[in-house]
């Protein structure tokens, strides 16, 4: 007792502070954890839907968890099992005859008893649901795999080609803005930033009309190139070869934080501007370049608007140029398969996103120099 | 970009005639070569289309009669003044902007503030999880959101409204707002990362010094944190502004035009692709363009007052 008291006296202030700190941290972490759970909870909806049967998805009285309504085969026809209140408690019977004032059931446990007459309106009765996972959606997806595969390939091709374009052009432009004294450079850069704010729809109409005219004029569904490129791809790829303002901004911020002394040292060694870019600037900017590349990939993978708009440009080439993003619309499949498609299409992005090191660190936009 | 603003207050630099003017000219030319992809793209993909849209807006261009285009002056704009649907759509788009932008900004700011606390555990796991919804496709988000607000078996009704005895969510206006909320909360990724990056960049000594001088947490937030991260706030404001107007930057949050959440955009798209009235649709885009540019100019102008632009440290600005 004495010992305990002494120890308490000695460490009281430290102990209470520690205790307070611990409680504070615990509460903070708990609150954040709960918030995160709420934040991600809507995702459960799509995950659960992928393992539901199409029947359950279309039944508004079905439970939220994946379940099936058992059926009973009678004279070669499947009848749904309902829960029926009777004098002997609630029974699970299959409904055979539906009438306004009565219904006839059969007991799946005891079919030899024959039809059971039940008075009342069957309409208010609930279907019986038993928890069960259905893999129909994924099976549907597997059966349409060739369809899914060609779309994935198209999306990847578009992503790859435009990725090359957007990286080359944005790096060049960012380098130009960060390292050269261009007459009116500040104004040009402000102009670049302001283009971010021009909504797509402003330029859409003339751009769309131009592509229409070009196709009519060339009178062909694929671009006259040595290799076949459908027309619908051009509006989706070409703009990225002229750099992207947002990426230029991110890259330039980073290029400017690289000390100029390095350039000058390279310059004294006889390196030209291009050489400085490739051997001084870029090796130091791998994280931000990777960030930009990932952002662009996510963007193209999810892009839906332009893809759906320009698919119609070359109607003959429709099957090969549809994209993953529109897969759920175009597949015309059951809702459970659509859920599976959406979920599966999100997987590569999430995997890519979780297994990289750079993305999280390099979106720094402060005025303070590093 | 921020040096631009600081120039307005800086004293004018004395003009020096450089002895190596030829070298500078060469530097300028090389610089122009490097930025030429953007310049070319700007002219081809922005300037020419915007001016072409202006020309279309002054004609009676119908998509089905491309050979019968006549100059009709301001008739399209005069029609706009009497077109109530267009006004409602414009108001709806502005409402969309005013709803989503503050939500996104404040949520990102609050989360970032919590994230800089040393007490929070597992940041390496939390950060990707917070960002993750931002990389989901709009198709997935729409499907989730529409499923949640389904009047029959939507989760929102079954799990929240019914147990609490509240009236069920009806489709229509309220579901629209639910979509907006989900979209803006699930799109805070970039804004959040930018703000966390900015807050982590604040030197610890600043906070220590202020604490020694007796500044409380609120004062420190208002006088140190917010001013220093103001460029990051400004940048996320620009991002959110863009997506609110139906543009897309860093994230793709644009659904197909006909079902766009921005009513003005949907109205323009239906005028263009359903009514095939290119002339009037172009006039509407110019109205929208003027509105967005006005907002942009206001934000950029006020930025000089509330965004902290430090002196260019060490290296020369362009």
XYZ file of C-alpha atoms in Angstrom:
688
model
C 0.000 0.000 0.000
C 2.679 2.337 1.022
C 4.772 1.447 -1.964
C 1.885 1.973 -4.319
C 1.117 5.350 -2.832
C 4.701 6.498 -3.202
C 4.876 5.436 -6.788
C 1.626 7.160 -7.521
C 2.831 10.376 -5.967
C 6.052 10.274 -7.850
C 4.630 9.691 -11.277
C 1.226 11.219 -10.903
C 1.579 14.169 -13.217
C 3.399 12.162 -15.865
C 0.938 9.333 -15.608
C -2.120 11.542 -15.967
C -0.614 13.342 -18.937
C 0.180 10.029 -20.553
C -3.299 8.781 -19.799
C -4.833 11.894 -21.252
C -2.689 11.660 -24.335
C -3.569 8.019 -24.755
C -7.304 8.670 -24.424
C -7.074 11.590 -26.845
C -5.230 9.511 -29.410
C -7.610 6.609 -28.978
C -10.658 8.797 -29.473
C -9.103 10.504 -32.495
C -8.184 7.204 -34.117
C -11.578 5.720 -33.389
C -13.414 8.707 -34.870
C -11.266 8.634 -38.007
C -11.736 4.902 -38.335
C -15.518 5.240 -38.056
C -15.557 8.099 -40.545
C -13.540 6.008 -42.970
C -15.955 3.110 -42.566
C -18.903 5.378 -43.368
C -16.968 6.905 -46.251
C -16.263 3.544 -47.878
C -19.559 1.868 -46.936
C -21.367 2.651 -50.226
C -18.798 0.445 -51.903
C -20.339 -2.535 -50.129
C -23.428 -2.054 -52.250
C -21.667 -2.968 -55.491
C -19.696 -5.784 -53.897
C -22.835 -7.362 -52.470
C -24.695 -6.953 -55.741
C -22.152 -8.983 -57.639
C -23.075 -12.084 -55.620
C -26.836 -11.627 -55.853
C -29.037 -13.380 -58.380
C -30.752 -11.244 -61.050
C -34.079 -12.330 -59.528
C -33.163 -10.925 -56.156
C -31.942 -7.689 -57.713
C -35.283 -7.146 -59.405
C -37.339 -8.047 -56.316
C -37.940 -4.965 -54.209
C -38.888 -6.952 -51.083
C -35.661 -8.956 -51.125
C -33.280 -8.639 -48.199
C -30.044 -6.663 -48.456
C -27.747 -9.637 -48.040
C -27.264 -12.028 -50.962
C -29.959 -14.644 -50.737
C -32.131 -16.867 -52.886
C -35.812 -17.574 -52.821
C -36.218 -21.387 -52.756
C -38.576 -22.813 -55.339
C -40.546 -25.996 -55.477
C -41.091 -27.947 -58.676
C -44.685 -29.057 -59.033
C -45.941 -30.681 -62.232
C -42.814 -29.463 -64.014
C -43.202 -25.781 -63.078
C -41.200 -23.879 -60.440
C -43.244 -22.160 -57.769
C -41.805 -19.632 -55.257
C -41.877 -20.469 -51.556
C -43.673 -17.933 -49.348
C -43.928 -17.676 -45.602
C -47.593 -18.284 -44.771
C -49.161 -17.553 -41.374
C -51.493 -20.397 -40.368
C -53.183 -21.585 -37.211
C -50.180 -23.819 -36.540
C -47.635 -21.037 -36.882
C -45.800 -19.623 -39.886
C -45.234 -22.238 -42.598
C -42.992 -22.085 -45.639
C -45.108 -23.245 -48.520
C -44.865 -22.959 -52.276
C -47.755 -21.047 -53.806
C -49.541 -22.841 -56.632
C -52.869 -21.107 -57.183
C -53.321 -17.382 -56.673
C -56.807 -16.049 -56.247
C -58.229 -12.897 -54.813
C -59.674 -14.390 -51.613
C -57.789 -17.641 -51.261
C -54.647 -19.395 -52.397
C -53.508 -22.979 -52.721
C -50.139 -24.057 -51.412
C -48.057 -27.147 -51.313
C -45.741 -28.042 -48.481
C -42.298 -28.861 -49.923
C -41.542 -30.928 -46.818
C -44.662 -32.975 -47.235
C -45.724 -32.874 -50.906
C -47.827 -35.995 -50.599
C -50.346 -34.012 -48.544
C -51.392 -32.359 -51.775
C -52.714 -28.855 -52.236
C -53.484 -26.948 -49.063
C -56.306 -24.442 -49.177
C -55.577 -21.120 -47.465
C -58.035 -18.243 -47.037
C -56.808 -14.727 -47.364
C -55.060 -12.450 -49.829
C -51.734 -13.973 -50.880
C -50.520 -10.607 -52.086
C -49.349 -9.528 -48.644
C -47.257 -12.669 -48.120
C -43.468 -12.367 -48.130
C -41.128 -14.548 -50.110
C -38.794 -16.768 -48.139
C -35.144 -15.878 -48.586
C -32.205 -17.984 -47.518
C -28.672 -16.555 -47.490
C -26.767 -17.806 -50.486
C -24.039 -16.513 -52.744
C -24.609 -16.535 -56.452
C -21.720 -16.420 -58.895
C -23.986 -15.925 -61.891
C -22.725 -12.407 -62.472
C -19.134 -13.540 -62.671
C -20.157 -16.553 -64.765
C -21.934 -14.187 -67.134
C -18.781 -12.133 -67.281
C -16.709 -15.242 -67.993
C -19.018 -16.232 -70.839
C -18.627 -12.778 -72.362
C -14.907 -12.766 -71.758
C -13.934 -12.286 -75.406
C -16.130 -9.198 -75.491
C -14.637 -7.905 -72.270
C -11.150 -8.770 -73.433
C -11.314 -6.785 -76.686
C -12.624 -3.774 -74.809
C -9.909 -3.982 -72.212
C -7.356 -4.193 -74.981
C -8.812 -1.115 -76.685
C -8.791 0.837 -73.463
C -5.196 -0.185 -72.799
C -4.137 0.783 -76.325
C -5.742 4.214 -76.007
C -4.206 4.655 -72.575
C -0.751 3.647 -73.790
C -0.671 5.783 -76.936
C -2.079 8.864 -75.234
C 0.210 8.266 -72.252
C 3.257 8.554 -74.498
C 1.828 11.678 -76.063
C 0.860 13.399 -72.841
C 4.159 12.625 -71.113
C 6.390 13.742 -73.986
C 4.487 16.949 -74.640
C 3.822 17.909 -71.011
C 7.437 17.345 -69.984
C 8.661 19.436 -72.911
C 6.233 22.257 -72.165
C 6.929 22.201 -68.427
C 10.656 22.273 -69.144
C 10.197 25.211 -71.495
C 8.238 27.122 -68.866
C 10.562 26.312 -65.986
C 13.998 26.870 -67.482
C 13.840 29.407 -70.301
C 13.240 33.123 -70.241
C 10.494 33.297 -72.826
C 9.260 36.771 -73.788
C 5.815 37.071 -72.189
C 6.341 33.731 -70.475
C 4.378 34.708 -67.384
C 1.365 35.688 -69.426
C 1.589 32.545 -71.495
C 1.711 30.471 -68.328
C -1.322 32.242 -66.948
C -3.061 31.526 -70.238
C -2.145 27.868 -69.828
C -3.626 27.783 -66.328
C -6.782 29.485 -67.525
C -7.302 26.782 -70.162
C -7.812 24.319 -67.310
C -10.942 26.242 -66.453
C -12.549 26.142 -69.884
C -15.351 23.564 -69.677
C -15.212 20.743 -72.210
C -18.573 21.598 -73.631
C -17.395 25.019 -74.844
C -15.058 23.516 -77.404
C -17.121 20.403 -77.969
C -19.478 21.579 -80.698
C -16.924 22.885 -83.227
C -14.565 20.014 -82.459
C -17.305 17.476 -83.001
C -18.385 19.162 -86.240
C -14.793 19.202 -87.469
C -14.360 15.488 -86.876
C -17.667 14.823 -88.617
C -16.555 16.858 -91.643
C -13.159 15.180 -91.747
C -14.729 11.740 -91.812
C -17.153 12.763 -94.521
C -14.400 14.341 -96.537
C -12.039 11.390 -96.212
C -15.008 9.107 -96.810
C -13.561 6.365 -94.651
C -14.071 4.902 -91.238
C -10.418 4.437 -90.457
C -7.622 6.943 -90.555
C -5.473 6.663 -93.685
C -2.354 5.376 -91.981
C -0.189 2.334 -92.702
C -1.813 0.590 -89.763
C -5.543 0.621 -89.163
C -6.742 3.186 -86.640
C -10.507 3.667 -86.405
C -11.665 7.271 -86.619
C -13.272 7.119 -83.224
C -9.825 6.834 -81.672
C -8.426 10.061 -83.074
C -10.454 12.501 -80.936
C -9.599 10.398 -77.898
C -5.848 10.374 -78.477
C -4.843 13.406 -80.523
C -5.553 16.132 -77.902
C -3.099 14.569 -75.474
C -0.203 15.099 -77.849
C -0.581 18.825 -77.221
C 0.172 18.474 -73.490
C -2.236 18.774 -70.590
C -2.333 22.010 -68.633
C -2.770 20.390 -65.232
C 0.179 18.065 -65.742
C 2.336 20.888 -67.053
C 1.570 22.753 -63.862
C 2.517 19.833 -61.595
C 5.685 19.072 -63.560
C 6.789 22.685 -63.712
C 6.436 23.107 -59.946
C 8.767 20.164 -59.554
C 11.275 21.151 -62.242
C 11.609 24.570 -60.655
C 12.624 23.033 -57.351
C 15.673 21.392 -58.958
C 18.705 23.649 -58.394
C 19.902 25.476 -61.471
C 23.510 24.829 -60.538
C 23.102 21.315 -61.878
C 21.988 22.609 -65.285
C 24.849 25.035 -65.376
C 27.366 22.345 -64.528
C 25.979 20.205 -67.329
C 25.980 23.181 -69.664
C 29.677 23.789 -68.957
C 30.282 20.177 -69.884
C 28.751 20.980 -73.248
C 25.258 19.592 -72.786
C 22.492 21.135 -74.902
C 18.992 21.899 -73.607
C 17.634 18.487 -74.606
C 20.577 16.737 -72.998
C 20.037 18.703 -69.771
C 16.396 17.673 -69.758
C 17.130 13.984 -70.203
C 20.154 13.645 -67.969
C 19.672 16.301 -65.279
C 16.014 17.182 -64.914
C 14.229 13.913 -65.635
C 16.323 11.629 -63.400
C 15.499 13.961 -60.513
C 11.808 14.044 -61.334
C 10.960 10.369 -61.578
C 8.370 10.544 -58.759
C 6.405 13.405 -60.247
C 6.572 11.927 -63.747
C 5.284 8.640 -62.350
C 2.495 10.518 -60.587
C 1.480 12.220 -63.795
C 1.631 8.941 -65.730
C -0.580 7.233 -63.154
C -3.055 10.099 -63.053
C -3.366 9.974 -66.807
C -3.808 6.219 -66.786
C -6.583 6.415 -64.177
C -8.156 9.161 -66.215
C -8.199 7.263 -69.504
C -9.252 4.015 -67.870
C -12.319 5.719 -66.435
C -13.000 8.095 -69.293
C -16.566 7.693 -70.435
C -17.832 10.918 -71.921
C -15.685 11.328 -74.989
C -15.458 7.603 -75.589
C -19.232 7.282 -75.688
C -19.555 10.409 -77.817
C -17.036 9.541 -80.509
C -17.835 5.843 -80.786
C -20.704 6.898 -83.026
C -18.366 8.680 -85.411
C -17.455 5.506 -87.239
C -20.474 3.259 -86.888
C -19.003 0.487 -89.018
C -16.126 0.079 -86.661
C -18.308 -0.137 -83.602
C -17.343 -3.480 -82.058
C -13.586 -2.940 -82.000
C -13.720 0.594 -80.717
C -15.944 0.378 -77.714
C -14.277 0.959 -74.420
C -14.238 -0.516 -71.012
C -15.891 2.498 -69.458
C -19.027 1.965 -71.483
C -18.986 -1.764 -71.043
C -21.859 -1.926 -68.597
C -24.086 0.156 -70.858
C -23.175 -1.621 -74.033
C -23.046 -5.160 -72.786
C -26.785 -5.039 -72.208
C -26.466 -7.664 -69.548
C -28.215 -8.444 -66.316
C -27.613 -6.052 -63.425
C -25.585 -8.585 -61.469
C -23.181 -9.000 -64.370
C -22.997 -5.223 -64.740
C -22.010 -4.998 -61.086
C -19.371 -7.652 -61.684
C -18.041 -5.766 -64.711
C -17.837 -2.521 -62.801
C -16.089 -4.191 -59.892
C -13.635 -6.091 -62.063
C -12.856 -2.994 -64.119
C -11.933 -1.160 -60.921
C -9.506 -3.850 -59.780
C -6.477 -3.059 -61.998
C -6.680 0.600 -61.104
C -6.880 -0.084 -57.392
C -4.015 -2.592 -57.532
C -1.855 -0.214 -59.512
C -2.721 2.543 -57.125
C -1.980 0.618 -53.946
C 1.316 -0.840 -55.126
C 3.219 2.243 -56.089
C 5.406 4.413 -53.962
C 5.327 7.821 -55.564
C 1.781 8.853 -55.996
C 1.067 9.915 -52.450
C 4.068 12.116 -51.934
C 4.262 14.248 -54.970
C 1.321 16.494 -55.262
C 2.966 19.343 -53.446
C 1.817 22.811 -54.407
C 3.053 25.300 -51.886
C 4.806 28.554 -52.259
C 7.496 27.387 -49.858
C 10.613 26.095 -51.519
C 11.664 22.574 -50.692
C 2.144 30.463 -61.465
C 2.178 32.372 -58.256
C 5.076 34.617 -59.050
C 2.721 36.283 -61.421
C 0.695 37.705 -58.583
C 3.601 38.804 -56.512
C 4.808 40.880 -59.410
C 1.897 43.231 -58.989
C 3.176 44.455 -55.638
C 6.900 44.164 -56.293
C 8.719 47.358 -57.253
C 9.453 47.564 -60.974
C 12.848 46.156 -61.813
C 15.303 48.600 -63.361
C 15.774 47.926 -67.029
C 19.150 46.522 -67.811
C 20.333 46.150 -71.347
C 21.970 42.801 -71.356
C 25.325 42.585 -72.995
C 24.401 39.081 -74.160
C 21.096 39.975 -75.799
C 21.736 37.492 -78.601
C 22.103 34.686 -76.100
C 18.836 35.655 -74.479
C 17.086 35.662 -77.795
C 18.408 32.196 -78.472
C 17.153 31.090 -75.064
C 13.738 32.540 -75.847
C 13.586 30.716 -79.163
C 14.541 27.383 -77.594
C 11.949 27.969 -74.871
C 9.307 28.650 -77.487
C 10.254 25.430 -79.229
C 9.723 23.522 -76.012
C 6.336 25.062 -75.280
C 5.241 24.872 -78.914
C 3.152 21.675 -78.424
C 1.005 23.532 -75.955
C 0.853 26.706 -78.062
C -0.186 24.701 -81.116
C -2.735 22.753 -79.062
C -4.045 25.965 -77.565
C -4.673 27.463 -80.973
C -6.056 24.271 -82.546
C -8.060 22.830 -79.666
C -9.140 25.884 -77.693
C -8.873 29.187 -79.540
C -10.174 28.106 -82.942
C -13.067 26.017 -81.529
C -14.118 28.825 -79.174
C -14.102 31.367 -81.990
C -15.852 28.921 -84.317
C -18.518 28.459 -81.654
C -18.909 32.237 -81.590
C -19.451 32.213 -85.352
C -21.920 29.305 -85.141
C -23.822 31.143 -82.424
C -24.527 33.980 -84.843
C -26.035 31.666 -87.465
C -29.053 29.394 -87.774
C -26.839 26.308 -88.176
C -28.927 23.138 -87.978
C -27.105 19.862 -88.161
C -29.523 18.419 -90.699
C -29.183 21.396 -93.043
C -25.454 22.036 -93.199
C -25.759 23.770 -96.594
C -28.314 26.300 -95.454
C -26.388 28.388 -92.938
C -27.408 32.011 -92.641
C -26.093 34.817 -90.522
C -28.856 35.798 -88.123
C -27.008 38.187 -85.832
C -27.880 38.090 -82.162
C -31.166 36.221 -82.627
C -29.886 33.157 -80.739
C -28.836 35.299 -77.793
C -32.148 37.146 -77.807
C -33.913 33.796 -77.775
C -31.772 32.788 -74.805
C -33.038 35.796 -72.834
C -36.578 34.464 -73.134
C -35.676 30.783 -72.704
C -36.640 29.942 -69.133
C -35.214 26.412 -69.305
C -31.809 27.819 -70.134
C -31.959 30.218 -67.187
C -33.019 27.463 -64.819
C -30.206 25.270 -66.131
C -27.695 28.027 -65.634
C -28.930 28.602 -62.096
C -28.744 24.858 -61.501
C -25.145 24.741 -62.665
C -24.223 27.628 -60.418
C -25.993 25.880 -57.552
C -24.004 22.757 -58.310
C -20.832 24.796 -58.122
C -21.847 26.478 -54.872
C -22.816 23.132 -53.293
C -19.932 20.898 -54.235
C -16.974 23.248 -54.101
C -17.257 24.274 -50.418
C -18.012 20.685 -49.361
C -14.949 19.359 -51.144
C -12.694 22.137 -49.913
C -13.755 21.941 -46.284
C -13.721 18.154 -46.141
C -10.246 18.021 -47.659
C -9.004 20.751 -45.333
C -10.408 19.129 -42.198
C -9.055 15.711 -43.117
C -5.663 17.150 -43.936
C -5.565 18.959 -40.583
C -6.291 15.697 -38.754
C -3.690 13.935 -40.863
C -0.884 16.193 -39.794
C -1.550 15.266 -36.163
C 1.173 13.025 -34.791
C -1.404 11.059 -32.829
C -3.101 9.502 -35.791
C -1.941 5.955 -36.429
C -1.746 3.991 -39.652
C -1.493 6.970 -41.983
C 0.099 4.829 -44.661
C -3.041 2.717 -44.799
C -5.539 5.528 -44.301
C -4.188 7.772 -47.017
C -4.660 5.353 -49.938
C -8.067 4.356 -48.595
C -9.193 7.970 -48.522
C -7.894 8.549 -52.014
C -9.217 5.289 -53.451
C -12.790 6.353 -54.317
C -11.314 9.144 -56.407
C -9.991 6.619 -58.899
C -13.269 4.770 -59.298
C -14.960 5.215 -62.615
C -17.982 7.442 -62.800
C -19.966 4.412 -63.970
C -19.266 2.646 -60.710
C -20.088 5.706 -58.618
C -23.322 6.348 -60.484
C -24.359 2.740 -60.123
C -23.643 2.769 -56.394
C -25.374 6.090 -55.836
C -28.472 5.173 -57.820
C -28.647 1.877 -55.954
C -28.463 3.620 -52.607
C -31.305 6.003 -53.326
C -33.570 3.529 -55.100
C -37.056 4.266 -53.658
C -38.002 0.556 -53.392
C -34.981 -1.172 -51.975
C -32.346 1.539 -51.768
C -29.990 1.129 -48.879
C -30.485 4.690 -47.747
C -34.170 3.992 -47.153
C -33.815 0.535 -45.669
C -30.842 1.187 -43.421
C -31.188 4.804 -42.368
C -34.552 6.363 -43.141
C -36.850 3.481 -42.120
C -35.195 2.622 -38.778
C -35.211 6.274 -37.820
C -38.817 6.684 -38.857
C -38.042 9.294 -41.467
C -39.912 9.594 -44.759
C -38.289 7.588 -47.544
C -36.047 9.288 -50.063
C -38.032 10.002 -53.180
C -36.421 10.081 -56.591
C -35.966 13.477 -58.144
C -34.456 16.494 -56.502
C -33.298 14.859 -53.281
C -31.618 11.999 -55.079
C -29.870 14.521 -57.279
C -28.421 16.155 -54.204
C -27.423 12.801 -52.800
C -25.510 12.090 -55.985
C -23.829 15.459 -55.698
C -22.820 14.793 -52.123
C -21.467 11.345 -52.889
C -19.584 12.619 -55.901
C -18.017 15.525 -54.089
C -17.070 13.481 -51.029
C -15.707 10.663 -53.141
C -13.669 13.121 -55.207
C -11.681 14.790 -52.464
C -8.576 12.694 -53.200
C -6.383 15.183 -55.072
C -7.464 18.143 -52.958
C -6.756 16.147 -49.811
C -3.297 15.047 -50.966
C -2.372 18.548 -52.035
C -3.394 19.970 -48.672
C -1.656 17.254 -46.676
C 1.492 17.886 -48.712
C 1.224 21.588 -48.062
C 0.623 21.183 -44.329
C 3.516 18.806 -43.929
C 5.733 21.328 -45.658
C 5.182 23.932 -42.942
C 8.383 24.273 -40.909
C 7.848 23.066 -37.319
C 9.773 26.042 -35.940
C 6.985 28.386 -37.019
C 4.450 26.590 -34.871
C 6.905 26.254 -31.989
C 7.710 29.932 -32.065
C 4.041 30.865 -32.096
C 3.345 28.517 -29.209
C 6.100 30.094 -27.178
C 4.564 33.491 -27.892
C 1.309 32.198 -26.453
C -0.738 31.531 -29.578
C -3.483 28.927 -29.109
C -4.296 26.191 -31.615
C -6.990 28.269 -33.326
C -4.737 31.288 -33.694
C -1.980 29.072 -35.062
C -4.393 27.570 -37.579
C -5.668 30.956 -38.715
C -2.385 32.870 -38.663
C 0.136 30.240 -39.700
C -1.333 27.143 -41.285
C -3.996 28.691 -43.483
C -1.845 31.505 -44.907
C 0.990 29.141 -45.719
C -1.156 26.536 -47.382
C -3.238 29.154 -49.186
C -1.613 28.312 -52.549
C -2.732 24.710 -52.067
C -6.252 25.865 -51.192
C -6.221 28.028 -54.279
C -5.079 25.140 -56.446
C -7.759 22.793 -55.128
C -10.310 25.535 -55.589
C -9.283 25.664 -59.241
C -9.585 21.874 -59.560
C -13.009 21.792 -57.927
C -14.155 24.771 -59.944
C -13.188 22.942 -63.108
C -15.089 19.818 -62.251
C -18.095 21.829 -61.120
C -18.269 23.350 -64.592
C -18.082 19.946 -66.183
C -14.435 20.080 -67.046
C -12.161 17.386 -65.831
C -8.802 17.821 -64.305
C -6.799 15.146 -62.498
C -10.013 13.156 -62.065
C -12.592 12.108 -64.551
C -15.895 12.949 -62.978
C -17.783 13.736 -66.136
C -20.696 11.519 -66.922
C -22.055 11.352 -70.445
C -23.327 14.763 -71.456
C -27.006 13.896 -71.606
C -26.960 12.801 -67.951
C -24.473 15.329 -66.704
C -25.054 16.546 -63.169
C -24.410 20.079 -64.348
C -27.833 21.051 -65.748
C -26.500 23.690 -68.137
C -24.213 21.126 -69.716
C -27.034 18.646 -70.107
C -29.219 21.341 -71.664
C -26.522 22.322 -74.156
C -25.953 18.672 -75.027
C -29.653 18.064 -75.619
C -29.913 21.201 -77.777
C -26.940 19.986 -79.765
C -27.522 16.248 -80.067
C -31.307 15.882 -79.730
C -32.612 19.083 -81.286
C -29.560 19.232 -83.579
C -29.632 23.008 -83.268
C -25.935 23.790 -83.507
C -26.408 27.554 -83.680
C -28.402 27.893 -80.475
C -26.263 25.329 -78.660
C -23.193 27.376 -79.553
C -24.840 30.511 -78.234
C -25.534 28.673 -74.975
C -21.913 27.552 -74.736
C -20.843 31.150 -75.119
C -23.172 32.197 -72.325
C -21.677 29.477 -70.148
C -18.179 30.447 -71.210
C -18.759 34.067 -70.179
C -20.134 32.983 -66.797
C -17.249 30.622 -66.038
C -14.671 33.145 -67.174
C -16.253 35.815 -64.983
C -16.046 33.528 -61.953
C -12.479 32.599 -62.861
C -11.407 36.218 -63.175
C -13.046 37.065 -59.843
C -11.227 34.189 -58.136
C -7.883 35.025 -59.719
C -8.285 38.686 -58.852
C -9.191 38.064 -55.220
C -6.377 35.522 -55.013
C -3.951 38.396 -54.726
C -5.507 39.280 -51.379
C -5.764 35.901 -49.714
C -3.171 33.691 -51.314
C 0.272 33.905 -49.813
C 2.896 34.203 -52.524
C 6.356 34.147 -51.045
C 9.299 35.877 -52.616
C 10.921 33.703 -55.197
C 13.510 31.873 -53.168
C 16.934 31.802 -54.749
C 16.308 30.790 -58.301
C 15.221 33.091 -61.004
C 11.617 33.019 -62.083
C 10.669 32.979 -65.699
